[in-house]
Short mmCIF file of C-alpha atoms and ligand atoms in Angstrom, two decimals:
data_model
loop_
_atom_site.label_atom_id
_atom_site.label_comp_id
_atom_site.label_asym_id
_atom_site.label_seq_id
_atom_site.Cartn_x
_atom_site.Cartn_y
_atom_site.Cartn_z
CA MET E 181 -18.97 13.48 17.87
CA LYS E 182 -18.75 11.17 14.82
CA HIS E 183 -17.10 7.82 15.58
CA HIS E 184 -13.94 7.36 13.55
CA PRO E 185 -12.90 3.74 12.98
CA GLN E 186 -9.17 4.41 13.17
CA LEU E 187 -8.70 7.46 15.41
CA ASP E 188 -9.32 7.79 19.16
CA SER E 189 -11.19 10.71 20.76
CA SER E 190 -7.91 12.71 20.84
CA GLY E 191 -7.35 12.16 17.10
CA ARG E 192 -4.52 9.66 17.61
CA LEU E 193 -4.19 6.67 15.29
CA THR E 194 -5.47 3.46 16.95
CA HIS E 195 -5.83 1.29 13.84
CA LEU E 196 -4.65 1.77 10.24
CA LEU E 197 -7.56 0.64 8.06
CA SER E 198 -7.55 3.06 5.11
CA ILE E 199 -6.03 6.34 3.94
CA ASP E 200 -9.51 7.72 3.27
CA GLY E 201 -10.44 9.92 6.23
CA LEU E 202 -6.94 10.34 7.64
CA PRO E 203 -5.81 13.95 8.11
CA ARG E 204 -2.70 15.23 6.33
CA GLU E 205 -0.89 15.66 9.69
CA ILE E 206 -1.09 11.92 10.39
CA LEU E 207 0.21 11.02 6.93
CA ILE E 208 3.12 13.47 7.34
CA ASP E 209 3.85 12.13 10.85
CA ILE E 210 4.09 8.59 9.47
CA LEU E 211 6.37 9.72 6.60
CA ASP E 212 8.61 11.76 8.94
CA THR E 213 8.80 8.90 11.46
CA ALA E 214 9.68 6.47 8.65
CA ARG E 215 12.54 8.73 7.59
CA SER E 216 14.12 8.30 11.03
CA PHE E 217 13.82 4.49 10.71
CA VAL E 218 15.67 4.29 7.37
CA SER E 219 18.98 4.66 9.23
CA VAL E 220 18.22 1.64 11.47
CA ALA E 221 18.81 -0.58 8.42
CA GLU E 222 22.30 0.88 8.06
CA ARG E 223 23.40 -0.10 11.59
CA ASP E 224 25.34 -3.28 12.48
CA ILE E 225 22.53 -4.19 14.89
CA LYS E 226 19.34 -3.39 12.99
CA LYS E 227 17.07 -3.20 16.02
CA VAL E 228 15.37 -0.65 18.26
CA PRO E 229 13.44 -1.64 21.41
CA LEU E 230 10.16 0.21 20.74
CA LEU E 231 7.97 -2.92 20.55
CA ARG E 232 9.95 -5.09 23.00
CA GLY E 233 7.57 -7.48 24.76
CA LYS E 234 4.77 -6.90 22.22
CA SER E 235 3.26 -9.66 20.08
CA VAL E 236 2.48 -8.92 16.42
CA PHE E 237 0.31 -11.47 14.61
CA ASN E 238 0.65 -11.57 10.79
CA LEU E 239 -2.68 -12.91 9.45
CA PHE E 240 -2.44 -13.26 5.66
CA PHE E 241 -5.56 -14.91 4.24
CA GLU E 242 -4.37 -14.04 0.69
CA PRO E 243 -0.94 -14.54 -0.94
CA SER E 244 1.77 -11.94 -0.38
CA THR E 245 5.52 -11.64 -0.87
CA ARG E 246 6.41 -8.01 -0.17
CA THR E 247 3.85 -6.94 2.42
CA ARG E 248 4.01 -10.01 4.66
CA THR E 249 7.80 -10.17 4.63
CA THR E 250 8.41 -6.47 5.18
CA PHE E 251 5.88 -6.39 8.05
CA GLU E 252 7.76 -9.29 9.64
CA ILE E 253 11.14 -7.57 9.18
CA ALA E 254 9.71 -4.27 10.46
CA ALA E 255 8.22 -5.88 13.59
CA LYS E 256 11.47 -7.74 14.31
CA ARG E 257 13.52 -4.54 13.88
CA LEU E 258 11.22 -2.98 16.49
CA SER E 259 12.05 -5.98 18.77
CA ALA E 260 8.50 -7.38 18.75
CA ASP E 261 7.70 -11.10 18.87
CA VAL E 262 6.21 -11.99 15.47
CA ILE E 263 3.75 -14.82 14.94
CA ASN E 264 2.89 -15.73 11.32
CA LEU E 265 -0.40 -17.61 11.26
CA ASN E 266 -0.27 -20.41 8.72
CA VAL E 267 -3.77 -19.80 7.39
CA GLY E 268 -3.89 -23.00 5.34
CA ALA E 269 -3.13 -25.05 8.46
CA SER E 270 -5.30 -22.94 10.81
CA SER E 271 -8.69 -23.93 12.23
CA GLN E 272 -10.42 -21.68 9.66
CA SER E 273 -10.10 -24.72 7.37
CA LYS E 274 -12.28 -26.57 9.96
CA GLY E 275 -15.00 -23.93 9.83
CA GLU E 276 -13.90 -21.53 12.58
CA THR E 277 -15.11 -17.98 11.88
CA LEU E 278 -12.73 -15.07 11.39
CA LEU E 279 -13.92 -13.44 14.63
CA ASP E 280 -13.51 -16.68 16.60
CA THR E 281 -9.95 -16.97 15.28
CA ILE E 282 -9.29 -13.37 16.34
CA GLY E 283 -10.87 -14.00 19.76
CA ASN E 284 -8.56 -16.96 20.34
CA LEU E 285 -5.44 -15.08 19.21
CA SER E 286 -6.47 -12.16 21.44
CA ALA E 287 -6.64 -14.63 24.33
CA MET E 288 -2.93 -15.31 23.63
CA HIS E 289 -2.27 -11.63 24.46
CA ALA E 290 -1.88 -10.30 20.92
CA ASP E 291 -0.98 -6.61 20.76
CA MET E 292 -1.30 -6.06 17.01
CA PHE E 293 -2.94 -7.83 14.08
CA VAL E 294 -1.65 -7.27 10.53
CA VAL E 295 -4.45 -8.50 8.27
CA ARG E 296 -4.68 -9.24 4.56
CA HIS E 297 -8.00 -10.61 3.34
CA SER E 298 -9.79 -11.03 0.02
CA GLN E 299 -12.99 -9.59 1.54
CA SER E 300 -13.19 -5.78 1.58
CA GLY E 301 -13.88 -4.66 5.16
CA ALA E 302 -12.41 -7.69 6.98
CA PRO E 303 -9.80 -5.58 8.89
CA ASN E 304 -12.54 -3.04 9.84
CA LEU E 305 -14.69 -5.89 11.17
CA ILE E 306 -11.79 -7.14 13.29
CA ALA E 307 -11.02 -3.62 14.55
CA ARG E 308 -14.63 -3.25 15.75
CA HIS E 309 -14.38 -6.44 17.82
CA VAL E 310 -10.92 -6.34 19.44
CA ALA E 311 -10.17 -4.91 22.90
CA PRO E 312 -9.12 -1.23 22.95
CA ASN E 313 -5.46 -2.08 23.62
CA ILE E 314 -5.17 -4.15 20.39
CA HIS E 315 -4.25 -2.43 17.12
CA VAL E 316 -5.28 -3.61 13.65
CA ILE E 317 -3.36 -2.81 10.45
CA ASN E 318 -4.93 -3.40 7.06
CA ALA E 319 -2.36 -5.13 4.83
CA GLY E 320 -4.76 -5.11 1.84
CA ASP E 321 -8.48 -6.02 1.78
CA GLY E 322 -10.33 -6.91 -1.42
CA ARG E 323 -10.69 -3.90 -3.69
CA HIS E 324 -11.00 -1.55 -0.71
CA ALA E 325 -7.63 -0.34 0.60
CA HIS E 326 -3.91 -1.03 1.00
CA PRO E 327 -2.86 1.87 3.21
CA THR E 328 0.75 0.88 3.99
CA GLN E 329 1.41 0.38 0.26
CA ALA E 330 0.16 3.91 -0.43
CA LEU E 331 2.27 5.26 2.44
CA LEU E 332 5.45 3.60 1.20
CA ASP E 333 4.64 4.95 -2.27
CA MET E 334 4.29 8.47 -0.81
CA PHE E 335 7.58 7.99 1.04
CA THR E 336 9.24 6.97 -2.25
CA ILE E 337 7.78 9.95 -4.13
CA ARG E 338 8.93 12.35 -1.40
CA HIS E 339 12.39 10.74 -1.36
CA TYR E 340 12.91 11.34 -5.09
CA LYS E 341 10.81 14.45 -5.70
CA ARG E 342 11.11 16.22 -2.29
CA GLU E 343 7.79 18.16 -2.30
CA PHE E 344 4.24 17.04 -3.14
CA PRO E 345 2.73 20.35 -4.41
CA GLY E 346 3.57 20.87 -8.08
CA LEU E 347 3.77 17.15 -8.88
CA ARG E 348 1.74 15.49 -11.61
CA VAL E 349 1.21 11.79 -10.96
CA ALA E 350 -0.25 9.22 -13.37
CA ILE E 351 -1.66 5.89 -12.14
CA VAL E 352 -1.92 3.47 -15.06
CA GLY E 353 -3.83 0.24 -15.53
CA ASP E 354 -6.42 -1.79 -13.68
CA ILE E 355 -7.91 0.96 -11.50
CA LEU E 356 -11.23 -0.89 -11.22
CA HIS E 357 -9.90 -3.80 -9.15
CA SER E 358 -7.09 -1.97 -7.39
CA ARG E 359 -7.11 -1.32 -3.64
CA VAL E 360 -3.65 0.20 -4.16
CA ALA E 361 -4.95 2.82 -6.61
CA ARG E 362 -7.77 3.83 -4.25
CA SER E 363 -5.35 4.30 -1.35
CA GLN E 364 -2.82 6.14 -3.53
CA ILE E 365 -5.47 8.54 -4.84
CA HIS E 366 -6.59 9.40 -1.28
CA ALA E 367 -2.96 9.86 -0.16
CA LEU E 368 -1.94 11.99 -3.14
CA THR E 369 -4.95 14.30 -2.90
CA THR E 370 -4.58 14.63 0.90
CA LEU E 371 -0.88 15.50 0.49
CA GLY E 372 -1.80 18.15 -2.09
CA VAL E 373 -0.16 17.10 -5.36
CA ALA E 374 -1.02 19.37 -8.28
CA GLU E 375 -2.70 16.67 -10.37
CA VAL E 376 -3.59 12.99 -10.14
CA ARG E 377 -4.32 11.27 -13.46
CA VAL E 378 -5.64 7.80 -14.00
CA ILE E 379 -5.02 6.12 -17.36
CA ALA E 380 -6.94 2.97 -18.24
CA PRO E 381 -9.30 1.40 -20.74
CA ALA E 382 -12.91 2.34 -19.97
CA THR E 383 -13.61 -1.26 -18.85
CA LEU E 384 -11.01 -0.95 -16.06
CA LEU E 385 -12.22 2.37 -14.64
CA PRO E 386 -14.66 2.43 -11.69
CA ALA E 387 -17.85 4.44 -12.34
CA GLU E 388 -17.16 6.80 -9.41
CA VAL E 389 -13.53 7.55 -10.33
CA SER E 390 -14.00 11.22 -11.30
CA SER E 391 -15.56 11.94 -7.90
CA LEU E 392 -12.18 11.05 -6.34
CA GLY E 393 -10.67 14.26 -7.75
CA VAL E 394 -8.62 12.73 -10.56
CA HIS E 395 -8.35 13.46 -14.27
CA VAL E 396 -9.31 10.47 -16.39
CA PHE E 397 -7.48 9.45 -19.57
CA THR E 398 -8.00 6.45 -21.81
CA ASP E 399 -4.98 7.31 -23.97
CA MET E 400 -1.39 6.77 -22.77
CA VAL E 401 0.27 9.51 -24.83
CA SER E 402 -1.92 12.35 -23.56
CA GLY E 403 -2.17 10.85 -20.05
CA LEU E 404 1.59 10.55 -19.60
CA ASN E 405 2.38 13.94 -21.12
CA GLY E 406 4.71 15.80 -18.73
CA VAL E 407 4.03 13.74 -15.59
CA ASP E 408 6.64 13.52 -12.81
CA VAL E 409 5.62 10.12 -11.47
CA VAL E 410 4.25 7.07 -13.34
CA ILE E 411 2.68 4.35 -11.19
CA MET E 412 1.95 1.13 -13.07
CA LEU E 413 -0.62 -1.37 -11.79
CA ARG E 414 -0.96 -5.10 -12.32
CA LEU E 415 -3.89 -6.52 -14.28
CA GLN E 416 -5.78 -8.25 -11.45
CA ASN E 417 -7.13 -11.22 -13.37
CA GLU E 418 -8.13 -12.97 -10.12
CA ARG E 419 -10.70 -10.21 -9.47
CA MET E 420 -12.10 -9.99 -13.01
CA ASN E 421 -15.48 -11.56 -13.70
CA GLY E 422 -15.71 -12.14 -17.43
CA GLU E 423 -13.74 -10.65 -20.30
CA LEU E 424 -12.76 -7.02 -19.74
CA LEU E 425 -9.82 -7.01 -22.18
CA PRO E 426 -9.13 -8.51 -25.60
CA SER E 427 -5.78 -10.17 -24.59
CA ALA E 428 -2.65 -9.52 -22.55
CA GLN E 429 -0.69 -8.86 -25.78
CA GLU E 430 -3.25 -6.32 -26.98
CA TYR E 431 -3.25 -4.66 -23.54
CA PHE E 432 0.56 -4.37 -23.59
CA LYS E 433 0.46 -2.79 -27.05
CA ILE E 434 -1.89 -0.02 -25.90
CA TYR E 435 -1.26 0.38 -22.13
CA GLY E 436 2.06 -1.39 -21.45
CA LEU E 437 4.79 1.04 -20.35
CA THR E 438 7.58 0.96 -22.92
CA ALA E 439 10.52 3.36 -23.31
CA GLU E 440 8.67 4.99 -26.21
CA LYS E 441 5.58 5.74 -24.12
CA LEU E 442 7.64 6.80 -21.08
CA ALA E 443 9.37 9.40 -23.28
CA HIS E 444 6.10 11.44 -23.10
CA ALA E 445 6.55 11.89 -19.33
CA ASP E 446 8.94 14.43 -17.83
CA ARG E 447 12.58 13.44 -18.50
CA GLN E 448 13.18 13.11 -14.74
CA ALA E 449 10.00 11.08 -14.14
CA ILE E 450 10.22 8.10 -11.81
CA VAL E 451 8.51 4.78 -12.58
CA MET E 452 6.83 2.87 -9.76
CA HIS E 453 4.97 -0.44 -9.39
CA PRO E 454 3.60 -1.94 -6.17
CA GLY E 455 4.32 -5.50 -7.35
CA PRO E 456 3.86 -8.24 -8.16
CA MET E 457 4.62 -7.09 -11.68
CA ASN E 458 3.86 -8.85 -14.94
CA ARG E 459 6.65 -8.08 -17.38
CA GLY E 460 5.42 -7.80 -20.94
CA VAL E 461 1.82 -7.22 -19.78
CA GLU E 462 1.76 -3.84 -17.98
CA ILE E 463 5.46 -2.96 -18.16
CA ALA E 464 8.41 -3.73 -20.45
CA SER E 465 11.48 -5.23 -18.77
CA SER E 466 13.64 -2.44 -20.20
CA VAL E 467 11.54 0.09 -18.20
CA ALA E 468 11.12 -2.07 -15.07
CA ASP E 469 14.90 -2.47 -14.87
CA GLY E 470 15.73 0.95 -16.36
CA LEU E 471 17.31 4.04 -14.87
CA GLN E 472 13.96 5.71 -14.07
CA SER E 473 12.60 2.70 -12.17
CA VAL E 474 12.37 2.97 -8.36
CA ILE E 475 10.44 -0.29 -7.97
CA LEU E 476 12.96 -2.02 -5.69
CA PRO E 477 13.59 1.08 -3.51
CA GLN E 478 9.80 1.08 -2.93
CA VAL E 479 10.16 -2.36 -1.32
CA THR E 480 13.09 -1.26 0.86
CA PHE E 481 11.27 1.88 2.03
CA GLY E 482 8.30 -0.33 2.92
CA ILE E 483 10.21 -1.64 5.95
CA ALA E 484 10.78 1.82 7.44
CA VAL E 485 7.21 2.89 6.69
CA ARG E 486 5.77 -0.24 8.37
CA MET E 487 8.07 0.32 11.35
CA ALA E 488 6.69 3.85 11.57
CA VAL E 489 3.07 2.72 11.47
CA MET E 490 3.58 0.05 14.14
CA SER E 491 5.57 2.32 16.44
CA ILE E 492 3.01 5.13 16.18
CA LEU E 493 0.16 2.70 16.92
CA ALA E 494 2.07 1.38 19.93
CA GLY E 495 2.58 4.94 21.17
CA GLY E 496 6.36 5.04 20.74
CA GLN E 497 8.61 7.35 18.72
CA PRO E 498 12.17 6.60 17.57
N1 CP P 660 2.39 -4.78 -3.22
C1 CP P 660 1.93 -5.87 -2.57
O1 CP P 660 0.96 -5.84 -1.81
O2 CP P 660 2.67 -7.02 -2.82
P1 CP P 660 2.40 -8.42 -2.14
O3 CP P 660 1.05 -8.92 -2.63
O4 CP P 660 3.54 -9.31 -2.54
O5 CP P 660 2.35 -8.21 -0.65
#
């Protein structure tokens, strides 16, 4: 039997490393479980005991606002002990290897590692080296994957649009450097939406993009025509080697989401963005803060989705 890096021999989730390769049933289980956690936030005491006595280590080797904070809130709402490694002040700055750091934290009886790293594959490497009782969650690695972002995006789409089949979804912007886009494309195709479109200048499209089962557009008007969901992406300047675009102003003129361009989508279309967002570069403030924007609800739903992932990995249900 083929070894699967994130499922055990019974098909249960042991690590969450990418959406690619996960069956639809697991994605639906996570989304359904997350739905039951949304109500925890509405209680006076926002806690359930599913991870009581467990230690969750947040290891963020790259900056983060939303993912790191919502993982911490999610773990605390599950009653776990949360340890945030201060990477700048850790012994990695003295030359300790990633695996030695992990070995030492494992010796402190870690139960779960939440890992963000600039190197694609770092969470997979950790997952291959930890003891079988330790779970690894990818919180974004290089250009590879950001599975919990894609899951919270799917939760948001299902919340507003109810059913996946029949939906047309456009992902707009820097597809080339985006781990979020890759994870979203795998999630959307696994969940069976009618059409996934990517809209970007040719310089920001990966060569293999058509093989992912998407329709490619380089023009906003035709790409947005009639879509139900518009997902905007940030220009990831930190991952660009050399000039791929004329200027941020020029990019906004052609690919920035304005009210005029959004008018080509379905009238009930929702607008999403994983953050951090650059106003006036990929999205106009009037759209980011407009009636069709669900950008802040995405963040809120991220807590319930991360609670679901951690509780499923730990073997508990709400
Ligand atoms: N969407 C996302 O990953 O945001 P952060 O980088 O702030 O975690």
